[in-house]
XYZ file of C-alpha atoms in Angstrom:
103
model
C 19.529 41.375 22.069
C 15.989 42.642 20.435
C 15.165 46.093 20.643
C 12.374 45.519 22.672
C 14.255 43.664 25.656
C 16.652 46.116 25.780
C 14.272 48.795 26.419
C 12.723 46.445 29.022
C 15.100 45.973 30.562
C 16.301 50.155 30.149
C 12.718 50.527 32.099
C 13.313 48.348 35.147
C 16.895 49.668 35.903
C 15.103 52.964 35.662
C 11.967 51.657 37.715
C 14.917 50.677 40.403
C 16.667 53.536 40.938
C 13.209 55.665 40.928
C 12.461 53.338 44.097
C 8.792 52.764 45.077
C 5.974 55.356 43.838
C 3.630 54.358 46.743
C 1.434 52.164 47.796
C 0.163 51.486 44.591
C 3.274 50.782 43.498
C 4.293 48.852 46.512
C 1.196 46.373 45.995
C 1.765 45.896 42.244
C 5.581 44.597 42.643
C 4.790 42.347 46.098
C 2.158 40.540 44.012
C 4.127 40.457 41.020
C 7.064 39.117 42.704
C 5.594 37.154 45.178
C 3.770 35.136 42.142
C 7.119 35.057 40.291
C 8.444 32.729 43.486
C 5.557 31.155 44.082
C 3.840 30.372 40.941
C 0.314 31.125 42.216
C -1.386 33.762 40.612
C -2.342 36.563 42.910
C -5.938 37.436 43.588
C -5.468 40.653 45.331
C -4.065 42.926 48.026
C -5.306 43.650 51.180
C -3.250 45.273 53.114
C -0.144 47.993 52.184
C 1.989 49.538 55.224
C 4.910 51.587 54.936
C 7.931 50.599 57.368
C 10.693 52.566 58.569
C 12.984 49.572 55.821
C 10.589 49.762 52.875
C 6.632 48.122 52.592
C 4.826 45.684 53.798
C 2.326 44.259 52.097
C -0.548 41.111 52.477
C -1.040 39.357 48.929
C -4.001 37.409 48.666
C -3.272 33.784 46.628
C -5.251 31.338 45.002
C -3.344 28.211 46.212
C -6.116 25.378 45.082
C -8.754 25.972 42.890
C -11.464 23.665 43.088
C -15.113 23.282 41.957
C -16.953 25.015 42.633
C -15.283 28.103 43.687
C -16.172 28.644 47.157
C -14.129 25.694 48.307
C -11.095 26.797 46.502
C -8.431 27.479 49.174
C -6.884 30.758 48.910
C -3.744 32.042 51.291
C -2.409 35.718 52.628
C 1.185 35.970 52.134
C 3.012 39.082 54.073
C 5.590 40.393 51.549
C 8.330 42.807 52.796
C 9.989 45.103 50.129
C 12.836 47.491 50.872
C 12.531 51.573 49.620
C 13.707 50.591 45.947
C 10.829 47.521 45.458
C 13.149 44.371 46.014
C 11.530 42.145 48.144
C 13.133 41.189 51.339
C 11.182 38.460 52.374
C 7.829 36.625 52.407
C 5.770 34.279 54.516
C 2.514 32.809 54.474
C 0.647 34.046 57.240
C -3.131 32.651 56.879
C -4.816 29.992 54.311
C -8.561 29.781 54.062
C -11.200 28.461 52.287
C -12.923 30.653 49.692
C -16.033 32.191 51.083
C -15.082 31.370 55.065
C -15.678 34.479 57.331
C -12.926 36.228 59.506
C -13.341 34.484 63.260
């Protein structure tokens, strides 16, 4: 095993055990593991709750780009993590069109 993998890896057993460094923290593993599953890439967060179990937290995906941009369709995922940053579960809760307003 390279050097470099094995301090990777050193780093995310240490990451682990540390558990989640807040909210921050929380969003940055949801969307990194939620794109990971899904193979969308991520275009934000907007929303981060702490639970009595962990996080929950509302990724924002791009789902089908299109041209032009506005009528790409994007979709809010809910991602649950437990305390140490391993998700729990996901769902899609909401897909939209680029550029649609809240009802």
């Amino acid at each position: 095993m390279a050097e470099r993998e094995k301090r990777t890896r050193a780093a995310t057993v240490a990451a682990r055990k540390r558990g989640v460094g807040g909210p921050e923290d929380a969003a940055t593993r949801a969307g990194q593991r939620l794109a990971g599953l899904i193979c969308h890439p991520t275009e934000g967060v907007s929303a981060v709750r702490r639970t009595d179990e962990g996080w929950l937290v509302s990724v924002d995906v791009l789902e089908v780009p299109r041209i032009p941009d506005t009528t790409s369709l994007l979709a809010t995922y809910e991602v649950e993590l437990d305390r140490d940053g391993e998700m729990l579960q996901y769902r899609r809760v909401r897909r939209y069109r680029r550029g649609a307003s809240d009802d």
